[in-house]
Amino acid sequence: MKTTKMFLGCMGILALAASMTACSSDNDDNGASNNGGNNGGTSVVYNWSTDGGFKACDHILFDDNGKDDANGVVIGNGDQNFVFKGKQTIKKGTYLLKGWVYIADGAELTIEPGTVIKGDKDTKAALIAEPGGKLIAKGTQTSPIVFTSEMAAGSRKPGDWGGIILCGKAPNNNGVLNQQIEGGPRTKHGGTDANDNSGDLEYVRIEFAGYPFQKDQEINGLTLGSVGAGTTIDHVQVSYSNDDSYEWFGGTVNCQHLIAYRGWDDDFDTDNGFAGSVTYGLSVRDSKIADASQSNSFESDNNASGSTAEPYTTATLKYMTILGPKTFDANFQNTTDYINGGGMNPGNGSSMGKFQAAMHIRRNSRLNVLNSVFIGWPVGIILDNEKGDTQGAAKKGLMKLQNNVFAGMTITGSDFNKVYTDGLYDYNTKTTDASKPSFSSSFFTLAANNNSILNWTAMTWSGIKSIIEANQQLSKTAGAFADGTDWTTGWANWDPENTQY
């Protein structure tokens, strides 16, 4: 009996010791509630390792001090770089994202509808799904998921935090895992699986992203690197991004119902062989916010050098409503004095500039734009042949610009970056012949393209009502609201700077 008692006593000590290695949180689920509730009473063990020199863990929630806490409200342990290697669901609540949090190959992070995630300004917080990792943020129309600034209502600015990056294994024209993602994170992307799946973003808002980790090097609101067609991107709004609202580097993902709201630089930027699509998209510009590089709504390259690397950028953007700086501002002037940020300048070194074109297609891109409405830009379209042969692709029918409406453009087209003259540009002499129309405007107005050029009188801004009215005033067959259906109801936000979160 004595031996038995000693054995049981030793086992009790071992059990106590084992329990002390576990996190003190009571939660048998891989998620957490920001209300501190428990889900079953069992302890959660955090399994730590390293990944590329960074700390890595199979759990993603921590307390304010970076301590393991399955009921914590901080995403990431507070390090500038943290790697998540598990499969976890974050319960509905409000959380703070710290540092650059990588969702590693094989990991899955699921976020419940109605969740609000605020980006930490000091650590330039960003959430990065690496190739093979998945971000599943599936909100609903009445309960969207919001990624936003940690600053108080009324004091939020573009660039308050980093942004969202999804990277996959679909093709790009730089090769397999051979392209560094823009904005600073370590991640390389690219592969051969056109149907690769990086997760699911539905009914999601991304606000005030784009913190510059170095001067003029910002993460976009939503960056997609080689993201495959198995990924769902539907009903997403990016507001007040400090760089591009959306940028695709290769990939094949097909996106729907995207809103770019009052961004800093370009709205929809397509590069490096992006061959997917955007169907039903909206851009609304703030007439006081533009980038020193000259802001466009669509900017498209095959790659930076304009080479013939394949796959070509052949994305299709259709049923888009693109509202430029003159749409709602009768006093607009395309000068750096007028474009001063209008109270939204973050003072973080980001450079103010001018607006340029509704579409700037260049560097061998073969972008297709169909059934869309564009209003109130200094330049309607630039088919730029400085690098590559975008104009040749247009002549050969390798790109389509059809059934579109231009209204209220200062000029219909220009042939060269930062040339605001609708004249034929000579790339050999670098001169413009103002007596002849630009190649760009001549191509846009070809009868076979069935495009229209109309007048425009600036409207009063009144949110979605004025957006739909503007679209339908010009066309009931083109644009994102051609039939009058409001697909923004319940989840979009036209005043994110003053929303209480």
PDB file of N, CA, C and O in Angstrom, residues 75-127:
ATOM      1  N   ILE A  75      -3.542  40.147 -31.987  1.00  0.00           N
ATOM      2  CA  ILE A  75      -3.128  39.211 -33.031  1.00  0.00           C
ATOM      3  C   ILE A  75      -1.648  39.436 -33.289  1.00  0.00           C
ATOM      4  O   ILE A  75      -1.234  40.527 -33.679  1.00  0.00           O
ATOM      5  N   GLY A  76      -0.824  38.401 -33.053  1.00  0.00           N
ATOM      6  CA  GLY A  76       0.626  38.527 -33.124  1.00  0.00           C
ATOM      7  C   GLY A  76       1.200  38.775 -31.748  1.00  0.00           C
ATOM      8  O   GLY A  76       0.545  39.338 -30.861  1.00  0.00           O
ATOM      9  N   ASN A  77       2.434  38.351 -31.550  1.00  0.00           N
ATOM     10  CA  ASN A  77       3.045  38.456 -30.219  1.00  0.00           C
ATOM     11  C   ASN A  77       3.721  39.793 -29.973  1.00  0.00           C
ATOM     12  O   ASN A  77       4.359  39.995 -28.950  1.00  0.00           O
ATOM     13  N   GLY A  78       3.599  40.728 -30.912  1.00  0.00           N
ATOM     14  CA  GLY A  78       4.195  42.050 -30.742  1.00  0.00           C
ATOM     15  C   GLY A  78       5.510  42.221 -31.455  1.00  0.00           C
ATOM     16  O   GLY A  78       5.979  43.346 -31.624  1.00  0.00           O
ATOM     17  N   ASP A  79       6.162  41.103 -31.881  1.00  0.00           N
ATOM     18  CA  ASP A  79       7.383  41.221 -32.675  1.00  0.00           C
ATOM     19  C   ASP A  79       7.048  41.867 -34.016  1.00  0.00           C
ATOM     20  O   ASP A  79       5.926  41.749 -34.516  1.00  0.00           O
ATOM     21  N   GLN A  80       8.051  42.504 -34.613  1.00  0.00           N
ATOM     22  CA  GLN A  80       7.811  43.100 -35.929  1.00  0.00           C
ATOM     23  C   GLN A  80       7.443  42.028 -36.956  1.00  0.00           C
ATOM     24  O   GLN A  80       6.666  42.269 -37.881  1.00  0.00           O
ATOM     25  N   ASN A  81       8.001  40.815 -36.802  1.00  0.00           N
ATOM     26  CA  ASN A  81       7.684  39.701 -37.683  1.00  0.00           C
ATOM     27  C   ASN A  81       7.315  38.478 -36.843  1.00  0.00           C
ATOM     28  O   ASN A  81       8.094  38.055 -35.976  1.00  0.00           O
ATOM     29  N   PHE A  82       6.150  37.931 -37.087  1.00  0.00           N
ATOM     30  CA  PHE A  82       5.658  36.754 -36.359  1.00  0.00           C
ATOM     31  C   PHE A  82       5.013  35.816 -37.365  1.00  0.00           C
ATOM     32  O   PHE A  82       4.281  36.257 -38.266  1.00  0.00           O
ATOM     33  N   VAL A  83       5.286  34.516 -37.235  1.00  0.00           N
ATOM     34  CA  VAL A  83       4.773  33.529 -38.187  1.00  0.00           C
ATOM     35  C   VAL A  83       3.747  32.641 -37.504  1.00  0.00           C
ATOM     36  O   VAL A  83       4.045  32.001 -36.484  1.00  0.00           O
ATOM     37  N   PHE A  84       2.557  32.593 -38.077  1.00  0.00           N
ATOM     38  CA  PHE A  84       1.484  31.723 -37.578  1.00  0.00           C
ATOM     39  C   PHE A  84       1.493  30.428 -38.380  1.00  0.00           C
ATOM     40  O   PHE A  84       1.444  30.441 -39.614  1.00  0.00           O
ATOM     41  N   LYS A  85       1.532  29.287 -37.682  1.00  0.00           N
ATOM     42  CA  LYS A  85       1.679  27.996 -38.351  1.00  0.00           C
ATOM     43  C   LYS A  85       0.569  27.009 -37.978  1.00  0.00           C
ATOM     44  O   LYS A  85       0.735  25.807 -38.127  1.00  0.00           O
ATOM     45  N   GLY A  86      -0.552  27.503 -37.501  1.00  0.00           N
ATOM     46  CA  GLY A  86      -1.629  26.610 -37.080  1.00  0.00           C
ATOM     47  C   GLY A  86      -2.878  26.768 -37.911  1.00  0.00           C
ATOM     48  O   GLY A  86      -2.868  27.303 -39.016  1.00  0.00           O
ATOM     49  N   LYS A  87      -3.987  26.285 -37.367  1.00  0.00           N
ATOM     50  CA  LYS A  87      -5.314  26.468 -37.940  1.00  0.00           C
ATOM     51  C   LYS A  87      -6.209  26.954 -36.818  1.00  0.00           C
ATOM     52  O   LYS A  87      -6.417  26.254 -35.835  1.00  0.00           O
ATOM     53  N   GLN A  88      -6.713  28.170 -36.960  1.00  0.00           N
ATOM     54  CA  GLN A  88      -7.376  28.818 -35.840  1.00  0.00           C
ATOM     55  C   GLN A  88      -8.515  29.694 -36.328  1.00  0.00           C
ATOM     56  O   GLN A  88      -8.441  30.310 -37.398  1.00  0.00           O
ATOM     57  N   THR A  89      -9.574  29.753 -35.518  1.00  0.00           N
ATOM     58  CA  THR A  89     -10.690  30.642 -35.785  1.00  0.00           C
ATOM     59  C   THR A  89     -10.721  31.745 -34.738  1.00  0.00           C
ATOM     60  O   THR A  89     -10.709  31.473 -33.541  1.00  0.00           O
ATOM     61  N   ILE A  90     -10.740  32.975 -35.204  1.00  0.00           N
ATOM     62  CA  ILE A  90     -10.874  34.120 -34.310  1.00  0.00           C
ATOM     63  C   ILE A  90     -12.364  34.432 -34.170  1.00  0.00           C
ATOM     64  O   ILE A  90     -13.040  34.717 -35.153  1.00  0.00           O
ATOM     65  N   LYS A  91     -12.849  34.348 -32.943  1.00  0.00           N
ATOM     66  CA  LYS A  91     -14.269  34.591 -32.679  1.00  0.00           C
ATOM     67  C   LYS A  91     -14.623  36.068 -32.870  1.00  0.00           C
ATOM     68  O   LYS A  91     -13.768  36.954 -32.790  1.00  0.00           O
ATOM     69  N   LYS A  92     -15.885  36.327 -33.115  1.00  0.00           N
ATOM     70  CA  LYS A  92     -16.355  37.702 -33.291  1.00  0.00           C
ATOM     71  C   LYS A  92     -15.946  38.549 -32.102  1.00  0.00           C
ATOM     72  O   LYS A  92     -16.158  38.188 -30.943  1.00  0.00           O
ATOM     73  N   GLY A  93     -15.355  39.711 -32.387  1.00  0.00           N
ATOM     74  CA  GLY A  93     -14.913  40.626 -31.345  1.00  0.00           C
ATOM     75  C   GLY A  93     -14.054  41.717 -31.948  1.00  0.00           C
ATOM     76  O   GLY A  93     -13.994  41.883 -33.176  1.00  0.00           O
ATOM     77  N   THR A  94     -13.378  42.468 -31.096  1.00  0.00           N
ATOM     78  CA  THR A  94     -12.491  43.543 -31.532  1.00  0.00           C
ATOM     79  C   THR A  94     -11.075  43.202 -31.094  1.00  0.00           C
ATOM     80  O   THR A  94     -10.839  42.888 -29.923  1.00  0.00           O
ATOM     81  N   TYR A  95     -10.124  43.284 -32.032  1.00  0.00           N
ATOM     82  CA  TYR A  95      -8.751  42.859 -31.798  1.00  0.00           C
ATOM     83  C   TYR A  95      -7.781  43.912 -32.300  1.00  0.00           C
ATOM     84  O   TYR A  95      -8.121  44.765 -33.123  1.00  0.00           O
ATOM     85  N   LEU A  96      -6.539  43.826 -31.827  1.00  0.00           N
ATOM     86  CA  LEU A  96      -5.456  44.679 -32.292  1.00  0.00           C
ATOM     87  C   LEU A  96      -4.426  43.809 -32.994  1.00  0.00           C
ATOM     88  O   LEU A  96      -3.915  42.851 -32.414  1.00  0.00           O
ATOM     89  N   LEU A  97      -4.120  44.139 -34.244  1.00  0.00           N
ATOM     90  CA  LEU A  97      -3.091  43.442 -35.016  1.00  0.00           C
ATOM     91  C   LEU A  97      -1.765  44.150 -34.820  1.00  0.00           C
ATOM     92  O   LEU A  97      -1.655  45.354 -35.063  1.00  0.00           O
ATOM     93  N   LYS A  98      -0.732  43.394 -34.371  1.00  0.00           N
ATOM     94  CA  LYS A  98       0.586  43.980 -34.135  1.00  0.00           C
ATOM     95  C   LYS A  98       1.627  43.339 -35.057  1.00  0.00           C
ATOM     96  O   LYS A  98       1.676  42.120 -35.200  1.00  0.00           O
ATOM     97  N   GLY A  99       2.474  44.178 -35.635  1.00  0.00           N
ATOM     98  CA  GLY A  99       3.574  43.690 -36.444  1.00  0.00           C
ATOM     99  C   GLY A  99       3.114  43.078 -37.755  1.00  0.00           C
ATOM    100  O   GLY A  99       1.950  43.140 -38.142  1.00  0.00           O
ATOM    101  N   TRP A 100       4.075  42.474 -38.455  1.00  0.00           N
ATOM    102  CA  TRP A 100       3.780  41.766 -39.689  1.00  0.00           C
ATOM    103  C   TRP A 100       3.524  40.311 -39.327  1.00  0.00           C
ATOM    104  O   TRP A 100       4.435  39.569 -38.946  1.00  0.00           O
ATOM    105  N   VAL A 101       2.282  39.886 -39.439  1.00  0.00           N
ATOM    106  CA  VAL A 101       1.869  38.539 -39.072  1.00  0.00           C
ATOM    107  C   VAL A 101       1.717  37.720 -40.350  1.00  0.00           C
ATOM    108  O   VAL A 101       0.866  38.020 -41.187  1.00  0.00           O
ATOM    109  N   TYR A 102       2.567  36.705 -40.473  1.00  0.00           N
ATOM    110  CA  TYR A 102       2.572  35.847 -41.653  1.00  0.00           C
ATOM    111  C   TYR A 102       1.732  34.594 -41.392  1.00  0.00           C
ATOM    112  O   TYR A 102       1.919  33.925 -40.372  1.00  0.00           O
ATOM    113  N   ILE A 103       0.840  34.275 -42.303  1.00  0.00           N
ATOM    114  CA  ILE A 103       0.121  33.004 -42.281  1.00  0.00           C
ATOM    115  C   ILE A 103       0.912  32.056 -43.166  1.00  0.00           C
ATOM    116  O   ILE A 103       0.924  32.182 -44.396  1.00  0.00           O
ATOM    117  N   ALA A 104       1.633  31.122 -42.560  1.00  0.00           N
ATOM    118  CA  ALA A 104       2.614  30.315 -43.269  1.00  0.00           C
ATOM    119  C   ALA A 104       1.959  29.261 -44.163  1.00  0.00           C
ATOM    120  O   ALA A 104       0.757  28.979 -44.060  1.00  0.00           O
ATOM    121  N   ASP A 105       2.757  28.677 -45.023  1.00  0.00           N
ATOM    122  CA  ASP A 105       2.325  27.572 -45.869  1.00  0.00           C
ATOM    123  C   ASP A 105       1.691  26.481 -45.008  1.00  0.00           C
ATOM    124  O   ASP A 105       2.298  25.994 -44.053  1.00  0.00           O
ATOM    125  N   GLY A 106       0.461  26.111 -45.326  1.00  0.00           N
ATOM    126  CA  GLY A 106      -0.255  25.090 -44.579  1.00  0.00           C
ATOM    127  C   GLY A 106      -1.101  25.613 -43.434  1.00  0.00           C
ATOM    128  O   GLY A 106      -1.921  24.876 -42.882  1.00  0.00           O
ATOM    129  N   ALA A 107      -0.926  26.871 -43.066  1.00  0.00           N
ATOM    130  CA  ALA A 107      -1.696  27.459 -41.965  1.00  0.00           C
ATOM    131  C   ALA A 107      -3.000  28.054 -42.497  1.00  0.00           C
ATOM    132  O   ALA A 107      -3.098  28.441 -43.662  1.00  0.00           O
ATOM    133  N   GLU A 108      -3.998  28.138 -41.628  1.00  0.00           N
ATOM    134  CA  GLU A 108      -5.281  28.742 -41.986  1.00  0.00           C
ATOM    135  C   GLU A 108      -5.762  29.612 -40.836  1.00  0.00           C
ATOM    136  O   GLU A 108      -5.857  29.145 -39.702  1.00  0.00           O
ATOM    137  N   LEU A 109      -6.073  30.865 -41.147  1.00  0.00           N
ATOM    138  CA  LEU A 109      -6.659  31.772 -40.170  1.00  0.00           C
ATOM    139  C   LEU A 109      -8.064  32.111 -40.627  1.00  0.00           C
ATOM    140  O   LEU A 109      -8.260  32.662 -41.713  1.00  0.00           O
ATOM    141  N   THR A 110      -9.048  31.785 -39.788  1.00  0.00           N
ATOM    142  CA  THR A 110     -10.447  32.073 -40.082  1.00  0.00           C
ATOM    143  C   THR A 110     -10.934  33.164 -39.129  1.00  0.00           C
ATOM    144  O   THR A 110     -10.646  33.129 -37.934  1.00  0.00           O
ATOM    145  N   ILE A 111     -11.654  34.148 -39.672  1.00  0.00           N
ATOM    146  CA  ILE A 111     -12.161  35.268 -38.882  1.00  0.00           C
ATOM    147  C   ILE A 111     -13.677  35.286 -38.993  1.00  0.00           C
ATOM    148  O   ILE A 111     -14.233  35.266 -40.096  1.00  0.00           O
ATOM    149  N   GLU A 112     -14.353  35.339 -37.861  1.00  0.00           N
ATOM    150  CA  GLU A 112     -15.811  35.278 -37.872  1.00  0.00           C
ATOM    151  C   GLU A 112     -16.438  36.611 -38.310  1.00  0.00           C
ATOM    152  O   GLU A 112     -15.848  37.684 -38.120  1.00  0.00           O
ATOM    153  N   PRO A 113     -17.645  36.546 -38.881  1.00  0.00           N
ATOM    154  CA  PRO A 113     -18.362  37.765 -39.281  1.00  0.00           C
ATOM    155  C   PRO A 113     -18.532  38.725 -38.105  1.00  0.00           C
ATOM    156  O   PRO A 113     -18.684  38.307 -36.959  1.00  0.00           O
ATOM    157  N   GLY A 114     -18.494  40.020 -38.425  1.00  0.00           N
ATOM    158  CA  GLY A 114     -18.686  41.042 -37.402  1.00  0.00           C
ATOM    159  C   GLY A 114     -17.437  41.425 -36.647  1.00  0.00           C
ATOM    160  O   GLY A 114     -17.477  42.331 -35.808  1.00  0.00           O
ATOM    161  N   THR A 115     -16.322  40.779 -36.938  1.00  0.00           N
ATOM    162  CA  THR A 115     -15.070  41.064 -36.238  1.00  0.00           C
ATOM    163  C   THR A 115     -14.465  42.373 -36.743  1.00  0.00           C
ATOM    164  O   THR A 115     -14.501  42.678 -37.928  1.00  0.00           O
ATOM    165  N   VAL A 116     -13.890  43.134 -35.810  1.00  0.00           N
ATOM    166  CA  VAL A 116     -13.150  44.358 -36.133  1.00  0.00           C
ATOM    167  C   VAL A 116     -11.697  44.142 -35.716  1.00  0.00           C
ATOM    168  O   VAL A 116     -11.418  43.815 -34.562  1.00  0.00           O
ATOM    169  N   ILE A 117     -10.775  44.328 -36.657  1.00  0.00           N
ATOM    170  CA  ILE A 117      -9.344  44.196 -36.381  1.00  0.00           C
ATOM    171  C   ILE A 117      -8.683  45.537 -36.665  1.00  0.00           C
ATOM    172  O   ILE A 117      -8.752  46.043 -37.787  1.00  0.00           O
ATOM    173  N   LYS A 118      -8.072  46.105 -35.640  1.00  0.00           N
ATOM    174  CA  LYS A 118      -7.419  47.407 -35.756  1.00  0.00           C
ATOM    175  C   LYS A 118      -5.922  47.214 -35.915  1.00  0.00           C
ATOM    176  O   LYS A 118      -5.299  46.455 -35.168  1.00  0.00           O
ATOM    177  N   GLY A 119      -5.342  47.911 -36.884  1.00  0.00           N
ATOM    178  CA  GLY A 119      -3.918  47.796 -37.148  1.00  0.00           C
ATOM    179  C   GLY A 119      -3.099  48.712 -36.266  1.00  0.00           C
ATOM    180  O   GLY A 119      -3.377  49.910 -36.157  1.00  0.00           O
ATOM    181  N   ASP A 120      -2.079  48.141 -35.623  1.00  0.00           N
ATOM    182  CA  ASP A 120      -1.190  48.908 -34.752  1.00  0.00           C
ATOM    183  C   ASP A 120      -0.297  49.822 -35.590  1.00  0.00           C
ATOM    184  O   ASP A 120       0.381  49.378 -36.518  1.00  0.00           O
ATOM    185  N   LYS A 121      -0.282  51.103 -35.224  1.00  0.00           N
ATOM    186  CA  LYS A 121       0.469  52.074 -36.011  1.00  0.00           C
ATOM    187  C   LYS A 121       1.972  51.958 -35.777  1.00  0.00           C
ATOM    188  O   LYS A 121       2.770  52.044 -36.714  1.00  0.00           O
ATOM    189  N   ASP A 122       2.381  51.735 -34.534  1.00  0.00           N
ATOM    190  CA  ASP A 122       3.809  51.710 -34.214  1.00  0.00           C
ATOM    191  C   ASP A 122       4.541  50.586 -34.939  1.00  0.00           C
ATOM    192  O   ASP A 122       5.697  50.759 -35.345  1.00  0.00           O
ATOM    193  N   THR A 123       3.884  49.435 -35.112  1.00  0.00           N
ATOM    194  CA  THR A 123       4.535  48.293 -35.750  1.00  0.00           C
ATOM    195  C   THR A 123       4.157  48.148 -37.218  1.00  0.00           C
ATOM    196  O   THR A 123       4.490  47.141 -37.858  1.00  0.00           O
ATOM    197  N   LYS A 124       3.433  49.138 -37.763  1.00  0.00           N
ATOM    198  CA  LYS A 124       3.045  49.114 -39.184  1.00  0.00           C
ATOM    199  C   LYS A 124       2.336  47.798 -39.517  1.00  0.00           C
ATOM    200  O   LYS A 124       2.638  47.130 -40.510  1.00  0.00           O
ATOM    201  N   ALA A 125       1.414  47.412 -38.692  1.00  0.00           N
ATOM    202  CA  ALA A 125       0.810  46.085 -38.716  1.00  0.00           C
ATOM    203  C   ALA A 125       0.319  45.693 -40.109  1.00  0.00           C
ATOM    204  O   ALA A 125      -0.240  46.510 -40.850  1.00  0.00           O
ATOM    205  N   ALA A 126       0.526  44.422 -40.448  1.00  0.00           N
ATOM    206  CA  ALA A 126       0.044  43.879 -41.712  1.00  0.00           C
ATOM    207  C   ALA A 126      -0.232  42.391 -41.528  1.00  0.00           C
ATOM    208  O   ALA A 126       0.404  41.724 -40.708  1.00  0.00           O
ATOM    209  N   LEU A 127      -1.176  41.885 -42.298  1.00  0.00           N
ATOM    210  CA  LEU A 127      -1.519  40.466 -42.278  1.00  0.00           C
ATOM    211  C   LEU A 127      -1.193  39.898 -43.652  1.00  0.00           C
ATOM    212  O   LEU A 127      -1.719  40.369 -44.662  1.00  0.00           O
TER     213      LEU A 127
END
